[in-house]
PDB file of C-alpha atoms in Angstrom:
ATOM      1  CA  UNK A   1      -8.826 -10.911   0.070  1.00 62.00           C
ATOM      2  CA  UNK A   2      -9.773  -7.290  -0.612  1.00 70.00           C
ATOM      3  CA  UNK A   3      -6.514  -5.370   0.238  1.00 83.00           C
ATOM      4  CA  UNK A   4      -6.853  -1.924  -1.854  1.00 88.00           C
ATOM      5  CA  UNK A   5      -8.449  -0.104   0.793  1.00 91.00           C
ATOM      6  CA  UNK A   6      -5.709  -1.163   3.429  1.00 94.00           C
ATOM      7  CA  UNK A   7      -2.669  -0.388   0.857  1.00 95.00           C
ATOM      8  CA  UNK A   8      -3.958   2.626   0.142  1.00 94.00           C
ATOM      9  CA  UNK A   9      -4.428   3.971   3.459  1.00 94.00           C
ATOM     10  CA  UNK A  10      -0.267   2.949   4.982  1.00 95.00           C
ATOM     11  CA  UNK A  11       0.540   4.656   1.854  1.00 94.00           C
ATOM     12  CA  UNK A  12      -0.903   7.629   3.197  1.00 92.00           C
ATOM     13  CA  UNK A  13      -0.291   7.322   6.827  1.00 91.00           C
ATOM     14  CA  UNK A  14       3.507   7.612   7.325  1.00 93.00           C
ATOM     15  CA  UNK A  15       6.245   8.776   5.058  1.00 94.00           C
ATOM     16  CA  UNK A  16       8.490   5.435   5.741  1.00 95.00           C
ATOM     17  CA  UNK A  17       5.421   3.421   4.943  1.00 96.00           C
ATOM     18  CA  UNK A  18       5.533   5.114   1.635  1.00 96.00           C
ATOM     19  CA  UNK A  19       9.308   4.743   0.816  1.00 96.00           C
ATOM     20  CA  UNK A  20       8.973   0.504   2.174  1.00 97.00           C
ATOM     21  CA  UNK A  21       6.212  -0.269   0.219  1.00 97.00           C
ATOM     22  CA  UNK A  22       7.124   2.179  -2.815  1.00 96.00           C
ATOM     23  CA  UNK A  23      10.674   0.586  -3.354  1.00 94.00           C
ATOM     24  CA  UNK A  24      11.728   3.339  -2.049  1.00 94.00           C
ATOM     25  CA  UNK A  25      10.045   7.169  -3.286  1.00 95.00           C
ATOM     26  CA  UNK A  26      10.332   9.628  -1.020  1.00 92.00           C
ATOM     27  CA  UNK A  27       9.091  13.018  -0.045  1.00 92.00           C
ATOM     28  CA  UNK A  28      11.135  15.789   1.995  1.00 89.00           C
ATOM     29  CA  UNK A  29       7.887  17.251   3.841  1.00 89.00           C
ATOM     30  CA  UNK A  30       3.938  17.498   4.154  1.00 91.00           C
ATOM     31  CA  UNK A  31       2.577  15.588   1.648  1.00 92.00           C
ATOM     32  CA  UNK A  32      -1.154  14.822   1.116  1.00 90.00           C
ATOM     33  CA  UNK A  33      -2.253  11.108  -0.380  1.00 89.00           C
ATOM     34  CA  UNK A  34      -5.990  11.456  -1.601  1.00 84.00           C
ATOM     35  CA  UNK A  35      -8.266  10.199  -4.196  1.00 83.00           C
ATOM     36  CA  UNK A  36      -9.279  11.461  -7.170  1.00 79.00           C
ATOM     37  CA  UNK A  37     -12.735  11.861  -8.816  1.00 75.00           C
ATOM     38  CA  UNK A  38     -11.187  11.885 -12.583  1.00 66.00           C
ATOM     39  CA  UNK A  39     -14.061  13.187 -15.116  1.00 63.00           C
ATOM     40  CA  UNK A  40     -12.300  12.284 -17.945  1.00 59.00           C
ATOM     41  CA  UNK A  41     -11.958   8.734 -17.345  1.00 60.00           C
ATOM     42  CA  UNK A  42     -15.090   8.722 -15.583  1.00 63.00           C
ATOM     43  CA  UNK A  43     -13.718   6.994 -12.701  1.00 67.00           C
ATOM     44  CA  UNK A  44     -12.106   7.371  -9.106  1.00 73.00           C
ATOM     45  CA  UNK A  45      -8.070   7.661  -8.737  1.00 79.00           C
ATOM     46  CA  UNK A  46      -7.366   6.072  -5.310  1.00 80.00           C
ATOM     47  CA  UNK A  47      -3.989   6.894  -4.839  1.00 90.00           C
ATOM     48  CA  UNK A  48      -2.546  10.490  -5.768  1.00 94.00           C
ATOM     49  CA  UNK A  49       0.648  11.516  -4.060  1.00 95.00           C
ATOM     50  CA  UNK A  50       0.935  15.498  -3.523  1.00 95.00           C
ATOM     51  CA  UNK A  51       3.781  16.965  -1.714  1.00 95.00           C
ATOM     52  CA  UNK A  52       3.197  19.994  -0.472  1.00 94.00           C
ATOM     53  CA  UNK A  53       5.988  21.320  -1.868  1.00 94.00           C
ATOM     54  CA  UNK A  54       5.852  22.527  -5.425  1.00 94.00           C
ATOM     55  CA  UNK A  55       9.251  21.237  -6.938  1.00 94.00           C
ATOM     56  CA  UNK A  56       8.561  17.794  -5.873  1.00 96.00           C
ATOM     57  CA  UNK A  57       6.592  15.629  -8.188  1.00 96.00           C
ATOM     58  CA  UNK A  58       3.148  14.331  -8.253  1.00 97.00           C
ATOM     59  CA  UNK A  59       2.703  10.209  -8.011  1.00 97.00           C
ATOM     60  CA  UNK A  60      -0.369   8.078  -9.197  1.00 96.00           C
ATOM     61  CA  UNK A  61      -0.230   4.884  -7.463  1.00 96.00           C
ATOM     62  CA  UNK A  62      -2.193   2.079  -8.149  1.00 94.00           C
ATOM     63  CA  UNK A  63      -1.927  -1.066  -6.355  1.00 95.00           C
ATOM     64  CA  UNK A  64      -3.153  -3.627  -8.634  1.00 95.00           C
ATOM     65  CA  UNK A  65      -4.105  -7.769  -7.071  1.00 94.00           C
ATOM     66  CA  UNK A  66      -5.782  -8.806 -10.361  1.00 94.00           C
ATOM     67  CA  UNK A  67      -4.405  -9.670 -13.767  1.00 96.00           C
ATOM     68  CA  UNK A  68      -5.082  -6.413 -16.095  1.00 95.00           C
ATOM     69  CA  UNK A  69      -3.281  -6.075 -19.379  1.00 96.00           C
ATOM     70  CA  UNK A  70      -3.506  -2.673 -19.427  1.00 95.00           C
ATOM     71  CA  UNK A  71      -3.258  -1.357 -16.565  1.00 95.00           C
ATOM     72  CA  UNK A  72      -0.042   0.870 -17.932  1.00 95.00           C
ATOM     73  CA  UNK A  73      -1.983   2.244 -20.440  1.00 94.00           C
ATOM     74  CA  UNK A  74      -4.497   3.127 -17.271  1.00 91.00           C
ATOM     75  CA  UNK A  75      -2.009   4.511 -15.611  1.00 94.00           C
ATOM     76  CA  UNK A  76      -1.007   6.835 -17.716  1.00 93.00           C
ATOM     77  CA  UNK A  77      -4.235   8.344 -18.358  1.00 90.00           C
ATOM     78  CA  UNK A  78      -4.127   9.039 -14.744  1.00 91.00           C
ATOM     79  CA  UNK A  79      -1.513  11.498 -15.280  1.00 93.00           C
ATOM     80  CA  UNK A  80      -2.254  12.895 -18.038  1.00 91.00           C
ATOM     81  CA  UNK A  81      -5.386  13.609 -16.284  1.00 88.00           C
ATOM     82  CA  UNK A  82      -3.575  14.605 -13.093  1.00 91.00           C
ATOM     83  CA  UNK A  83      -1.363  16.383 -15.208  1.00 92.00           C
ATOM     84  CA  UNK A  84      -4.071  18.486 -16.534  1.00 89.00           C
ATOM     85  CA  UNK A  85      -5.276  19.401 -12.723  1.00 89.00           C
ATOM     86  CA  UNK A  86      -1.347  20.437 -11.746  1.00 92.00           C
ATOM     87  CA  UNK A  87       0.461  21.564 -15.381  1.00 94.00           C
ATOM     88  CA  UNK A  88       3.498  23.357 -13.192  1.00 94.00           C
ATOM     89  CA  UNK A  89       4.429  20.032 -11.734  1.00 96.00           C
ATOM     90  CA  UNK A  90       5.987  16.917 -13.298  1.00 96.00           C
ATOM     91  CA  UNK A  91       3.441  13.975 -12.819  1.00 96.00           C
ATOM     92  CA  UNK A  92       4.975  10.335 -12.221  1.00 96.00           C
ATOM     93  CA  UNK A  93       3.307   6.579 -12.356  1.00 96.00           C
ATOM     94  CA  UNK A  94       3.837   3.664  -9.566  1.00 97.00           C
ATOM     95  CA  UNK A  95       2.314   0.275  -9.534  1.00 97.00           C
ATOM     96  CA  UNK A  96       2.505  -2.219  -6.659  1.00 97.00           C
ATOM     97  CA  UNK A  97       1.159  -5.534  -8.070  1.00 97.00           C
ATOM     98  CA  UNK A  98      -0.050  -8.344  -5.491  1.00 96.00           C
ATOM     99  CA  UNK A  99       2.118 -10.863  -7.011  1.00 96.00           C
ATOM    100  CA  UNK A 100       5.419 -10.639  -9.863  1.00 97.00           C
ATOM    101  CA  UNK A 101       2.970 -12.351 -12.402  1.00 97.00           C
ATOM    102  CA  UNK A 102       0.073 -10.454 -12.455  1.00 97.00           C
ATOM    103  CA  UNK A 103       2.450  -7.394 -14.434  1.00 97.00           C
ATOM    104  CA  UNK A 104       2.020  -7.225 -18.276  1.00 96.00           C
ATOM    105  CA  UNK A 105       5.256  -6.428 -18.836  1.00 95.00           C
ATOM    106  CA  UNK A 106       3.908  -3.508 -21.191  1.00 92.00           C
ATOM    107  CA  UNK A 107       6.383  -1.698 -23.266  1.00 92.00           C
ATOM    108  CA  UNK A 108       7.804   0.512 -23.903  1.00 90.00           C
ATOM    109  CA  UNK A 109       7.339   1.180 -20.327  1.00 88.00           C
ATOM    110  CA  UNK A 110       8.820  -2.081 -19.314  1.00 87.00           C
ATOM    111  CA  UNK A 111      12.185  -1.488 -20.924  1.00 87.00           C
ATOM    112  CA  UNK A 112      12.031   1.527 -19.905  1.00 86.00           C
ATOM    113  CA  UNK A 113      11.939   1.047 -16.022  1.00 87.00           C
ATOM    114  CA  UNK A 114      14.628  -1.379 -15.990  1.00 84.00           C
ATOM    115  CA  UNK A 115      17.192   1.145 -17.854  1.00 85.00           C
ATOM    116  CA  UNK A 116      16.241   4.726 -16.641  1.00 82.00           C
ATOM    117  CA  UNK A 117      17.479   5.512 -13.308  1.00 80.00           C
ATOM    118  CA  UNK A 118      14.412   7.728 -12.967  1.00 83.00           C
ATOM    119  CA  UNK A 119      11.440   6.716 -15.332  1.00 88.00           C
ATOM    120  CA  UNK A 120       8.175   8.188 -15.680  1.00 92.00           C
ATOM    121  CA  UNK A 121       6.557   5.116 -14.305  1.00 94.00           C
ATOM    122  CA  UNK A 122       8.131   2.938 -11.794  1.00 95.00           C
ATOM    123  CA  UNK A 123       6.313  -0.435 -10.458  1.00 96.00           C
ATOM    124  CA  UNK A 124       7.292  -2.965  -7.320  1.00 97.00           C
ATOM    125  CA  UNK A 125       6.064  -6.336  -6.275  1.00 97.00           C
ATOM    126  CA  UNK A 126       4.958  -6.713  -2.907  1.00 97.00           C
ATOM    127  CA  UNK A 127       5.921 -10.070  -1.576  1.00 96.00           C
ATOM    128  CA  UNK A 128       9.524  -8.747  -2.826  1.00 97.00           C
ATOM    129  CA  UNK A 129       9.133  -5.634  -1.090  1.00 97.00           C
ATOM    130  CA  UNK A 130       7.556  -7.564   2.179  1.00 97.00           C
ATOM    131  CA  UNK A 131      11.369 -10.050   1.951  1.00 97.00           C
ATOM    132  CA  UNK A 132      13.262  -8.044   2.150  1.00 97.00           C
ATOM    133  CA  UNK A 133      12.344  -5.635   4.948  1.00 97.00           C
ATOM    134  CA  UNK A 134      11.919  -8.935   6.991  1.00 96.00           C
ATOM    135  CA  UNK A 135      15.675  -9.406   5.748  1.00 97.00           C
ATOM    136  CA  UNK A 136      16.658  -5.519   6.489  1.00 97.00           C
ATOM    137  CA  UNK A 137      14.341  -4.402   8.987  1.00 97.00           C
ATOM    138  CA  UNK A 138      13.079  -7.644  10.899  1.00 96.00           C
ATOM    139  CA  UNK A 139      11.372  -5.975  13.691  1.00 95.00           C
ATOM    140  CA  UNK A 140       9.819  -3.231  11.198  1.00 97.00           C
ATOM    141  CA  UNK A 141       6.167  -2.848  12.056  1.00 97.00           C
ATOM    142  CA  UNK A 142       4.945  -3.286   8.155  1.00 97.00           C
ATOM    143  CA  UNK A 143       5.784  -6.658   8.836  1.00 97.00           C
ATOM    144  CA  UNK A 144       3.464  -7.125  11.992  1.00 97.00           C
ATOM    145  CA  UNK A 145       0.572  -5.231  10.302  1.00 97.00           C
ATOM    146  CA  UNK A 146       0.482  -7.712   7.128  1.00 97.00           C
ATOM    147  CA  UNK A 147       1.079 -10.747   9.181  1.00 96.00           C
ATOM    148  CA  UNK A 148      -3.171 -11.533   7.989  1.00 94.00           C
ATOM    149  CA  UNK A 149      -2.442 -11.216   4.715  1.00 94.00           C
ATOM    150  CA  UNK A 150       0.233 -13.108   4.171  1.00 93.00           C
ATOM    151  CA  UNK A 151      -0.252 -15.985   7.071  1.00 93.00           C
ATOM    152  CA  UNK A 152      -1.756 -18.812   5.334  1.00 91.00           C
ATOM    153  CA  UNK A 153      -1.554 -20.755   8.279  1.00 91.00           C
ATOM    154  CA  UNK A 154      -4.966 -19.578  10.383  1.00 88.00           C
ATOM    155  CA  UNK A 155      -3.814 -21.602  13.177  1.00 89.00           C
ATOM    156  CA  UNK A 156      -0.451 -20.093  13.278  1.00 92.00           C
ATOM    157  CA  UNK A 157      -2.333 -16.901  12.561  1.00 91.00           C
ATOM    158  CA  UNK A 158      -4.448 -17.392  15.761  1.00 89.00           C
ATOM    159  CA  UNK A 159      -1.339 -17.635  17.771  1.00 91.00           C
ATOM    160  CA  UNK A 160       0.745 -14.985  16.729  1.00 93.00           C
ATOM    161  CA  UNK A 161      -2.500 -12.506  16.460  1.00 93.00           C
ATOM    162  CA  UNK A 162      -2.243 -11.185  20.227  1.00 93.00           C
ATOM    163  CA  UNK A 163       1.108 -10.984  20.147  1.00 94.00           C
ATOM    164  CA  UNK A 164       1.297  -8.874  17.532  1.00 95.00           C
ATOM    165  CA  UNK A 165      -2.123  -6.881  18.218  1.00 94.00           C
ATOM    166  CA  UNK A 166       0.226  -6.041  21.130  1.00 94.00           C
ATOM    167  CA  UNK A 167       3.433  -5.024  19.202  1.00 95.00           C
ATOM    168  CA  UNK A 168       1.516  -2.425  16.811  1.00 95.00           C
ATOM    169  CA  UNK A 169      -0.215  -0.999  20.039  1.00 94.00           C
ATOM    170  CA  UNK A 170       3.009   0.137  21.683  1.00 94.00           C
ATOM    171  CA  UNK A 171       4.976   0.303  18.684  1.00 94.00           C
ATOM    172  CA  UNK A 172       7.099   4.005  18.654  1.00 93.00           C
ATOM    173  CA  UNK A 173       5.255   5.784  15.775  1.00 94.00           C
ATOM    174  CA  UNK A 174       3.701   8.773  15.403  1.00 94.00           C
ATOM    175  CA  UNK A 175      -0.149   8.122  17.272  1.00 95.00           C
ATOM    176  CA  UNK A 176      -1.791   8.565  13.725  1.00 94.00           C
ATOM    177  CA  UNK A 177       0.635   6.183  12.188  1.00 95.00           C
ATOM    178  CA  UNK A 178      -0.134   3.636  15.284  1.00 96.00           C
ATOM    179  CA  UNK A 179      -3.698   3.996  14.998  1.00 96.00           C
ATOM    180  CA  UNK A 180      -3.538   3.385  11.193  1.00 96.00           C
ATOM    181  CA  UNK A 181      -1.521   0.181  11.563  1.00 96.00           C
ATOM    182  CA  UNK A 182      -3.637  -1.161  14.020  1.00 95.00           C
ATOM    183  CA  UNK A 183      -7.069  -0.532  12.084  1.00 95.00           C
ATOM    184  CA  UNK A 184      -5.387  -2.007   8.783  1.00 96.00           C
ATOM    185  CA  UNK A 185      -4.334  -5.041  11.281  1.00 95.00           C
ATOM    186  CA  UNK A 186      -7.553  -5.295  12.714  1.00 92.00           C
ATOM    187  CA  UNK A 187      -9.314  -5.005   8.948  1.00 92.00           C
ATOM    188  CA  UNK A 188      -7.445  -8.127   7.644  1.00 93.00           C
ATOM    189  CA  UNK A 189      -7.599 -10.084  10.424  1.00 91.00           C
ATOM    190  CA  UNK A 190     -11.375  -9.091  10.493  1.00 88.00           C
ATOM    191  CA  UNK A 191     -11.430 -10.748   7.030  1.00 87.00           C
ATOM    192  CA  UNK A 192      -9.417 -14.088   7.570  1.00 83.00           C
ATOM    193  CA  UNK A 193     -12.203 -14.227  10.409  1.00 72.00           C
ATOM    194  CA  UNK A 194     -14.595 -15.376   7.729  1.00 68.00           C
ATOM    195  CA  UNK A 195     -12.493 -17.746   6.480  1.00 56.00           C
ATOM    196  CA  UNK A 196     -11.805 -19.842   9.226  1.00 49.00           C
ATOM    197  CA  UNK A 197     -10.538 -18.079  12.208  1.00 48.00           C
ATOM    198  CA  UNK A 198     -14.348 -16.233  13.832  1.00 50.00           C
ATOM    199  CA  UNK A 199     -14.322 -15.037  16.184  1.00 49.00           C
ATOM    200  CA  UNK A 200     -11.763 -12.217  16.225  1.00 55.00           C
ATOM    201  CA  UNK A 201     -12.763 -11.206  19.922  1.00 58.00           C
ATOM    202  CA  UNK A 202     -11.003 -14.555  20.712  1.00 60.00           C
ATOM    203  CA  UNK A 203      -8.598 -14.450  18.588  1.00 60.00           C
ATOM    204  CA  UNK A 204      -7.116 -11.159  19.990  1.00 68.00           C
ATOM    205  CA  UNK A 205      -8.652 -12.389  23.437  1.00 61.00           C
ATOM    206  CA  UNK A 206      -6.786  -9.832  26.306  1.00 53.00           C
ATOM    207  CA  UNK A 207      -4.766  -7.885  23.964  1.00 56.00           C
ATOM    208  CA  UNK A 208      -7.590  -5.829  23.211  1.00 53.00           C
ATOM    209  CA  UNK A 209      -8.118  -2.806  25.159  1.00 49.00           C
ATOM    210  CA  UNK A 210     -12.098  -1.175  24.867  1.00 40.00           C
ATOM    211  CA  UNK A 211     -12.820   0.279  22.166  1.00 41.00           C
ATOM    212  CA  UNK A 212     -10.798  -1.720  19.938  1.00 42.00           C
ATOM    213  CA  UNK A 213     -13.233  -4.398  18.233  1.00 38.00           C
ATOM    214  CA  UNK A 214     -14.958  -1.397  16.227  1.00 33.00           C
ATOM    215  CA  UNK A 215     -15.802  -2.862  13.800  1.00 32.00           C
ATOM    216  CA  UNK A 216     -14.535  -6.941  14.223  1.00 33.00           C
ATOM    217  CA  UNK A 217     -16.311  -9.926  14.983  1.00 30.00           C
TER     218      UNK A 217
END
C-alpha cells in the first residue's frame, strides 16, 4: 500500500506526531516540514525538517517501505545537499523503514547509531514505534489513524472503521492536526477499499458528516 504521502504529511502536521513516529526528535517551536527540489541529485527530497529557529538542526527524513541497499548513502547526499542550501546550521539524517528487515544495516552508520547518544543519522522501525505507543499511550490518536494500514483483517477493519472515523473527528487536537488525521484515515482506508472492503461510503456509513467522502469511494 502506498504510504509515503500519508507519513510524510503527520510528520508535518503536529509536533507530537513528529517526536511518536521519529523515536522521539523534537523541536522547541515553529518548524516548517517541506520538500525539496534537490538539483544535484536531480531528484525531489520529501521530507526536510526546518525549525524556525536557527540553533536547532535541520532533519532529512525519509521513510523508506522497500528494500534499498543504499539508501544511507542516499541519505546522506541529502544533507550534504541540504547542507549546502543552510551552511550555518548542522544538518541531521532519519529513516523510518516499513518493516526492521528492509534496513541495510550500512556501516559505519550502523555502528554508529547504536553507540552515539546523538549521531548524525538516526533511523526507527515503525511497527516498533506503532507497539509501543499502543503499550504507552493506548488511546493516542496515531493509533486510530493507522488502524488501515495495519488491520489485515478487512472485516474487522469494516467494523472498527466508524468507530474510529468518529474518534479522530472529535479527538482534542489542534483543528489542522484533526483535519490531517482524518484525511490520512480516510486516504488508507480509501485504499484497502480496492482491496476488498468498496465501498467506503458504507463502510464509514453515519459517521460521516457532508463533505467528508472528498475524495473516497
Amino acid at each position: 500500500m502506498k504510504t509515503d504521502k500519508q507519513i510524510y504529511t503527520l510528520l508535518g502536521a503536529d509536533p507530537d506526531f513528529l517526536r511518536v513516529l521519529t523515536d522521539g526528535i523534537a523541536v522547541r517551536g515553529p518548524y516548517l516540514f517541506e520538500a525539496l527540489d534537490v538539483k544535484g541529485l536531480e531528484r525531489r527530497t520529501d521530507g526536510v525538517l526546518i525549525p524556525r529557529a536557527q540553533d536547532e538542526d535541520i532533519w532529512v527524513m525519509e521513510f523508506q517501505a522497500q528494500s534499498d541497499p543504499l539508501i544511507y548513502h542516499r541519505l546522506l547526499l541529502e544533507m550534504a545537499l541540504v547542507g549546502e542550501r543552510h551552511p550555518q546550521r548542522v544538518v541531521r539524517g532519519f529513516v523510518l523503514f516499513a518493516e526492521a528487515a528492509l534496513d541495510p544495516c550500512t556501516e559505519p552508520w550502523h555502528g554508529l547509531m547504536t553507540r552515539d547518544h546523538q549521531p548524525p543519522l538516526r533511523r526507527a522501525y515503525l511497527p516498533e514505534v506503532l507497539k509501543r505507543l499502543a503499550r504507552e499511550v493506548p488511546d493516542h490518536p496515531l493509533l486510530g489513524v493507522f488502524l488501515p494500514y495495519l488491520e489485515a483483517d478487512l472485516e474487522r477493519l469494516r467494523r472498527q472503521a466508524p468507530t474510529v472515523y468518529r474518534q479522530l473527528q472529535a479527538t482534542a487536537l489542534p483543528e489542522a492536526s484533526r483535519r490531517h488525521c482524518v484525511e490520512v484515515f480516510q486516504s488508507w482506508l480509501n485504499t484497502r477499499a480496492g482491496r476488498g472492503i468498496r465501498p467506503v461510503r458504507k463502510v464509514l456509513g453515519g459517521a460521516t458528516s457532508p463533505g467528508s467522502h472528498a475524495g473516497l469511494g
